[in-house]
Short mmCIF file of C-alpha atoms in Angstrom, two decimals:
data_model
loop_
_atom_site.label_atom_id
_atom_site.label_comp_id
_atom_site.label_asym_id
_atom_site.label_seq_id
_atom_site.Cartn_x
_atom_site.Cartn_y
_atom_site.Cartn_z
CA MET A 1 0.03 -0.06 -0.02
CA THR A 2 1.65 3.23 -0.62
CA LEU A 3 0.98 7.07 0.89
CA VAL A 4 -2.09 7.74 -1.56
CA ALA A 5 -5.25 7.60 0.14
CA GLU A 6 -7.80 8.78 -2.25
CA ARG A 7 -8.23 11.15 -5.46
CA TRP A 8 -10.93 13.08 -6.28
CA THR A 9 -12.56 15.25 -9.36
CA PRO A 10 -15.68 16.09 -10.54
CA ALA A 11 -14.59 15.66 -14.22
CA ASP A 12 -17.42 12.77 -14.44
CA LEU A 13 -20.28 14.70 -12.39
CA PRO A 14 -22.81 16.86 -13.67
CA ARG A 15 -22.20 20.22 -13.81
CA GLY A 16 -24.79 21.03 -11.40
CA GLU A 17 -23.34 18.65 -8.81
CA ARG A 18 -20.00 19.70 -8.98
CA ASP A 19 -19.91 22.88 -6.01
CA ASP A 20 -21.94 20.31 -3.55
CA ALA A 21 -19.29 17.27 -4.22
CA PHE A 22 -16.82 19.67 -3.87
CA ALA A 23 -17.64 20.82 -0.18
CA ASP A 24 -18.25 17.44 0.24
CA ALA A 25 -14.85 16.05 -0.81
CA VAL A 26 -13.01 19.27 1.07
CA GLY A 27 -14.80 18.38 4.22
CA ALA A 28 -13.72 14.48 3.75
CA THR A 29 -9.75 15.08 3.16
CA HIS A 30 -9.20 18.22 4.92
CA LEU A 31 -11.82 19.31 7.96
CA PRO A 32 -15.21 20.35 8.34
CA TRP A 33 -15.52 23.57 6.42
CA SER A 34 -18.67 25.41 5.21
CA LEU A 35 -17.53 26.61 1.71
CA ARG A 36 -19.25 28.94 -1.04
CA PRO A 37 -18.46 28.62 -4.62
CA GLY A 38 -17.17 31.69 -6.74
CA PRO A 39 -17.51 31.89 -10.30
CA ALA A 40 -16.20 29.07 -12.64
CA VAL A 41 -12.76 29.40 -14.39
CA PRO A 42 -10.84 27.27 -16.79
CA GLY A 43 -8.54 24.96 -15.25
CA PRO A 44 -8.23 21.91 -13.10
CA VAL A 45 -10.26 20.98 -9.91
CA GLU A 46 -8.72 18.10 -7.74
CA LEU A 47 -7.97 16.32 -4.65
CA THR A 48 -5.42 14.00 -3.40
CA ARG A 49 -5.43 13.00 -0.39
CA TYR A 50 -1.92 11.19 1.51
CA ARG A 51 -1.88 9.25 4.70
CA VAL A 52 1.95 10.07 6.15
CA GLY A 53 2.08 8.10 9.26
CA ASP A 54 -0.56 10.24 11.73
CA LEU A 55 -0.55 13.24 9.55
CA THR A 56 -2.57 13.82 6.73
CA LEU A 57 -1.13 15.70 3.54
CA VAL A 58 -3.69 17.16 0.97
CA ASP A 59 -2.85 18.28 -2.43
CA CYS A 60 -5.24 20.79 -3.49
CA ARG A 61 -6.81 22.63 -7.62
CA CYS A 62 -9.25 24.49 -7.30
CA GLY A 63 -10.75 27.99 -8.52
CA PRO A 64 -12.29 30.64 -6.85
CA CYS A 65 -14.34 29.43 -3.75
CA SER A 66 -14.43 31.37 -0.11
CA GLY A 67 -15.37 29.47 3.08
CA SER A 68 -15.35 29.72 7.17
CA ARG A 69 -14.95 27.17 10.05
CA GLY A 70 -17.27 28.35 12.76
CA ARG A 71 -18.94 26.99 15.78
CA ALA A 72 -20.89 24.29 14.11
CA GLN A 73 -17.26 23.17 11.93
CA LEU A 74 -15.04 23.33 15.43
CA ALA A 75 -17.65 20.99 16.86
CA ALA A 76 -17.90 18.87 14.28
CA THR A 77 -14.39 18.38 14.50
CA ASP A 78 -12.71 15.28 16.34
CA ALA A 79 -9.25 15.28 16.43
CA ASP A 80 -6.98 18.42 18.11
CA LEU A 81 -4.94 19.20 14.88
CA VAL A 82 -2.69 21.85 13.36
CA GLY A 83 -2.55 22.88 9.77
CA VAL A 84 -0.03 23.96 7.65
CA LEU A 85 -0.83 26.00 4.02
CA PHE A 86 1.59 25.95 1.82
CA VAL A 87 0.41 28.34 -1.59
CA ARG A 88 2.09 26.56 -4.89
CA GLU A 89 0.14 28.81 -7.34
CA GLY A 90 -2.33 32.05 -6.77
CA THR A 91 -3.51 33.49 -3.56
CA GLU A 92 -4.92 32.86 -0.66
CA HIS A 93 -6.76 35.22 1.96
CA ILE A 94 -6.82 34.47 5.40
CA GLU A 95 -9.05 35.68 8.20
CA VAL A 96 -8.53 34.56 12.13
CA GLY A 97 -9.59 37.08 14.83
CA ASP A 98 -8.63 40.44 13.84
CA ALA A 99 -5.25 39.10 12.18
CA ARG A 100 -5.75 38.91 7.96
CA VAL A 101 -2.95 37.25 6.12
CA VAL A 102 -2.74 36.89 2.46
CA VAL A 103 -0.52 33.64 1.59
CA GLY A 104 0.80 33.95 -2.07
CA PRO A 105 3.31 31.26 -4.03
CA GLY A 106 5.88 29.94 -2.03
CA ALA A 107 4.82 31.35 1.71
CA ALA A 108 3.53 28.88 4.48
CA LEU A 109 0.89 29.73 6.83
CA LEU A 110 0.09 28.15 10.15
CA TRP A 111 -3.05 27.96 11.88
CA ARG A 112 -5.01 26.19 14.54
CA ALA A 113 -8.08 23.99 13.73
CA ASP A 114 -9.48 25.02 16.90
CA GLN A 115 -9.97 28.61 15.49
CA PRO A 116 -12.66 30.35 13.92
CA VAL A 117 -10.74 31.04 10.81
CA ARG A 118 -12.40 32.38 7.22
CA PHE A 119 -11.01 32.40 3.96
CA ARG A 120 -11.01 33.66 0.32
CA VAL A 121 -9.50 32.22 -3.20
CA PRO A 122 -10.05 34.75 -5.54
CA GLY A 123 -8.90 32.77 -8.72
CA ARG A 124 -7.29 29.58 -9.50
CA LEU A 125 -5.10 27.97 -6.33
CA HIS A 126 -2.80 25.45 -6.59
CA LYS A 127 -1.77 24.51 -2.51
CA TRP A 128 -0.53 21.62 -0.54
CA THR A 129 -2.04 21.78 3.60
CA LEU A 130 -0.16 19.78 6.36
CA LEU A 131 -2.45 18.26 9.06
CA VAL A 132 -0.73 17.76 12.32
CA PRO A 133 -1.61 16.10 15.41
CA SER A 134 -1.12 19.41 17.97
CA SER A 135 -0.08 17.42 20.73
CA ARG A 136 3.19 16.66 18.80
CA LEU A 137 4.09 20.01 18.64
CA PRO A 138 4.96 23.48 20.87
CA ALA A 139 2.31 25.96 21.17
CA THR A 140 1.49 26.83 17.73
CA PRO A 141 0.21 30.61 17.46
CA THR A 142 -1.41 31.22 14.14
CA GLY A 143 1.26 33.30 11.78
CA LEU A 144 3.21 32.75 8.45
CA LEU A 145 6.60 31.01 8.85
CA ASP A 146 9.50 32.42 8.13
CA GLY A 147 10.79 32.39 4.66
CA PRO A 148 13.94 30.40 4.60
CA ALA A 149 12.20 27.55 7.24
CA ALA A 150 8.86 27.13 4.80
CA GLY A 151 11.01 26.39 1.85
CA LEU A 152 13.04 23.84 3.64
CA LEU A 153 9.40 22.48 5.30
CA ALA A 154 7.65 22.77 1.20
CA ALA A 155 10.85 21.02 -0.12
CA LEU A 156 10.46 17.90 1.71
CA VAL A 157 6.36 18.16 1.47
CA GLY A 158 7.00 18.12 -2.18
CA THR A 159 9.35 15.63 -2.21
CA THR A 160 6.95 13.26 -0.21
CA ILE A 161 3.84 14.06 -2.40
CA ALA A 162 5.70 13.41 -5.64
CA GLY A 163 6.96 10.07 -4.56
CA ALA A 164 4.09 8.81 -2.88
CA GLY A 165 3.16 6.72 -5.12
CA ALA A 166 5.87 4.68 -5.54
CA LEU A 167 6.53 4.72 -1.58
CA ASP A 168 5.64 1.76 0.24
CA GLY A 169 3.06 3.05 3.16
CA ARG A 170 4.98 1.49 5.82
CA LEU A 171 7.45 4.73 5.19
CA GLY A 172 4.48 6.35 6.26
CA PRO A 173 5.63 6.95 10.17
CA PRO A 174 9.44 7.80 9.81
CA VAL A 175 8.77 10.46 6.75
CA ALA A 176 5.75 11.89 9.66
CA ASP A 177 8.80 12.52 12.30
CA ALA A 178 10.92 13.86 9.49
CA LEU A 179 8.29 16.66 9.05
CA VAL A 180 7.01 17.22 12.79
CA ASP A 181 10.59 17.54 13.52
CA LEU A 182 11.60 19.84 11.29
CA LEU A 183 8.39 22.20 12.00
CA ALA A 184 8.45 21.80 15.68
CA GLY A 185 12.87 22.90 15.18
CA VAL A 186 11.06 25.78 13.55
CA LEU A 187 8.21 26.69 15.88
CA SER A 188 10.06 25.88 18.82
CA PRO A 189 11.86 28.43 21.07
CA VAL A 190 15.99 28.04 20.98
CA ASP A 191 17.19 25.44 23.50
CA ASP A 192 20.22 23.38 21.94
CA ASP A 193 20.08 20.41 24.90
CA PRO A 194 19.15 17.04 22.75
CA ALA A 195 18.67 15.30 25.80
CA TRP A 196 15.22 18.19 26.25
CA ALA A 197 14.51 17.50 22.69
CA ARG A 198 14.14 13.62 22.82
CA VAL A 199 11.78 14.52 26.00
CA THR A 200 9.85 16.44 24.61
CA ALA A 201 9.47 14.37 21.41
CA TYR A 202 8.14 11.37 23.49
CA VAL A 203 6.62 13.27 25.63
CA ALA A 204 4.17 14.45 22.92
CA GLY A 205 4.21 11.02 21.30
CA HIS A 206 2.47 9.91 23.96
CA LEU A 207 1.07 12.41 25.95
CA ARG A 208 -2.85 10.78 26.04
CA GLU A 209 -1.52 7.66 27.24
CA PRO A 210 -2.31 6.93 31.03
CA SER A 211 0.54 5.27 31.90
CA LEU A 212 3.00 8.06 30.66
CA SER A 213 5.21 8.63 33.86
CA PRO A 214 8.72 9.79 34.77
CA PRO A 215 10.58 6.37 34.26
CA SER A 216 8.81 6.14 30.69
CA ILE A 217 9.56 8.93 29.48
CA ALA A 218 13.31 8.75 31.03
CA ALA A 219 13.88 5.56 29.08
CA GLY A 220 12.12 6.60 25.98
CA ALA A 221 14.55 9.67 25.92
CA TYR A 222 17.76 7.28 26.97
CA LEU A 223 17.80 9.09 30.24
CA SER A 224 17.98 8.12 34.09
CA VAL A 225 15.16 9.35 35.91
CA ARG A 226 17.59 11.65 38.11
CA ALA A 227 18.34 13.13 34.63
CA LEU A 228 15.06 13.78 33.81
CA TYR A 229 14.56 15.99 37.21
CA ALA A 230 17.47 18.15 36.39
CA LEU A 231 16.71 18.94 33.02
CA CYS A 232 13.02 19.52 34.17
CA ALA A 233 14.22 21.06 37.15
CA ALA A 234 16.97 23.71 35.08
CA ARG A 235 13.05 24.59 32.84
CA GLY A 236 10.98 25.68 36.10
CA THR A 237 9.29 22.48 36.54
CA THR A 238 9.06 18.57 37.41
CA PRO A 239 8.08 15.94 34.98
CA ALA A 240 4.98 14.93 35.82
CA GLY A 241 3.82 19.25 35.92
CA TYR A 242 5.14 19.12 32.53
CA VAL A 243 3.12 16.58 31.55
CA ARG A 244 0.06 17.85 33.24
CA ARG A 245 0.33 21.02 31.38
CA LEU A 246 0.65 19.58 28.38
CA ARG A 247 -2.60 17.58 29.20
CA LEU A 248 -4.28 20.65 30.84
CA GLU A 249 -3.80 22.72 27.24
CA GLY A 250 -4.78 19.47 24.91
CA ALA A 251 -7.88 19.21 27.43
CA ARG A 252 -9.38 22.89 27.05
CA ARG A 253 -8.38 22.81 23.33
CA GLU A 254 -10.73 20.34 22.40
CA LEU A 255 -13.25 21.71 25.27
CA ALA A 256 -13.36 25.10 23.62
CA ARG A 257 -13.79 23.27 20.40
CA ARG A 258 -16.53 20.69 20.51
CA GLY A 259 -18.35 21.99 23.19
CA THR A 260 -21.50 20.63 24.50
CA ALA A 261 -21.08 17.86 21.86
CA VAL A 262 -18.41 16.03 23.88
CA THR A 263 -18.95 15.22 28.18
CA VAL A 264 -16.00 16.82 30.58
CA ALA A 265 -15.28 13.16 31.57
CA SER A 266 -14.60 11.72 28.18
CA VAL A 267 -12.04 15.05 27.60
CA ALA A 268 -10.71 14.21 30.89
CA HIS A 269 -10.37 10.61 30.02
CA GLY A 270 -9.04 10.72 26.03
CA TRP A 271 -5.89 13.39 27.84
CA GLY A 272 -5.00 11.20 30.18
CA PHE A 273 -7.04 11.93 33.87
CA GLY A 274 -8.20 8.65 35.25
CA ASP A 275 -10.01 11.17 38.25
CA PRO A 276 -12.64 13.76 36.59
CA ALA A 277 -11.94 15.59 39.74
CA THR A 278 -8.35 15.55 40.14
CA PHE A 279 -8.37 17.14 36.72
CA GLY A 280 -11.30 19.61 37.29
CA ARG A 281 -9.13 20.62 40.51
CA GLY A 282 -5.85 21.31 38.33
CA PHE A 283 -8.22 22.91 35.47
CA ARG A 284 -9.50 25.40 37.57
CA ALA A 285 -6.15 26.28 39.02
CA ALA A 286 -4.68 26.58 35.62
CA PHE A 287 -7.25 28.74 33.94
CA GLY A 288 -9.55 30.30 36.48
CA CYS A 289 -12.32 28.15 35.15
CA ALA A 290 -14.05 24.98 35.39
CA PRO A 291 -14.02 22.62 32.49
CA ASP A 292 -17.37 22.99 31.98
CA ASP A 293 -17.76 26.51 31.76
CA VAL A 294 -15.07 26.09 28.47
CA ARG A 295 -17.26 23.49 27.71
CA ARG A 296 -20.39 25.75 27.35
CA GLY A 297 -18.63 29.28 26.08
CA THR A 298 -18.97 30.85 29.55
CA GLY A 299 -15.25 30.15 30.48
#
């Protein structure tokens, strides 16, 4: 099995069905979106989705359109993801909150799937979208990636797409690790300690597992438990405190994104908290409100 998961094109559909079919295909390959078609222009409309380990990579060619991700689409999004948009041809106009960005050829924009967002494509567009579980990355504010870093990451994405039809699916996880490591390096504050890099990578990959513990982190990062505690102490935390903070942040994002479509208990359990009461106390201490306040949109 290759890395190519599916291809979609409206070429064989009746013209009157193509817009709805395109909207359905975008939702199936990317994330839920509310889409509005623009005027028809010459050129291909096609989507190709690749499964690269636990990442999704989509190659999209389309004409003018616009869309948004609002409350309904956020609630319908199961995964906590970060997206990286690479524009190859054309331009895409993005609005996140008060920020407005025009992404052109060669540029890359990072955005969070738990944020409301609007976009507009004024003409022909060719883009790649890389979707990464947020637990695998450091804190990720929306914004343009700097030019050299975007170019290096785009080159790796392009190489992956070019070879996806011939690459065995078993190569997906190591390719995904290479993409995530490069992206994480772009996003992380400068920290030249390779031991800490191993710790953060191991924790990111096992964050939702209830069994994650100082001994397992130390073993996964090729450290002694004492060395792990020393690394954390140098950064003002402990192994348990570091894991708890990341889990609470992930749970808060999921509660805000999915709202009343989930329960507090299910989110707590999904982020490795065995006791909802302990989760609630930790959540209040970290964010100054109850988990249910965030779930209901009042926190």
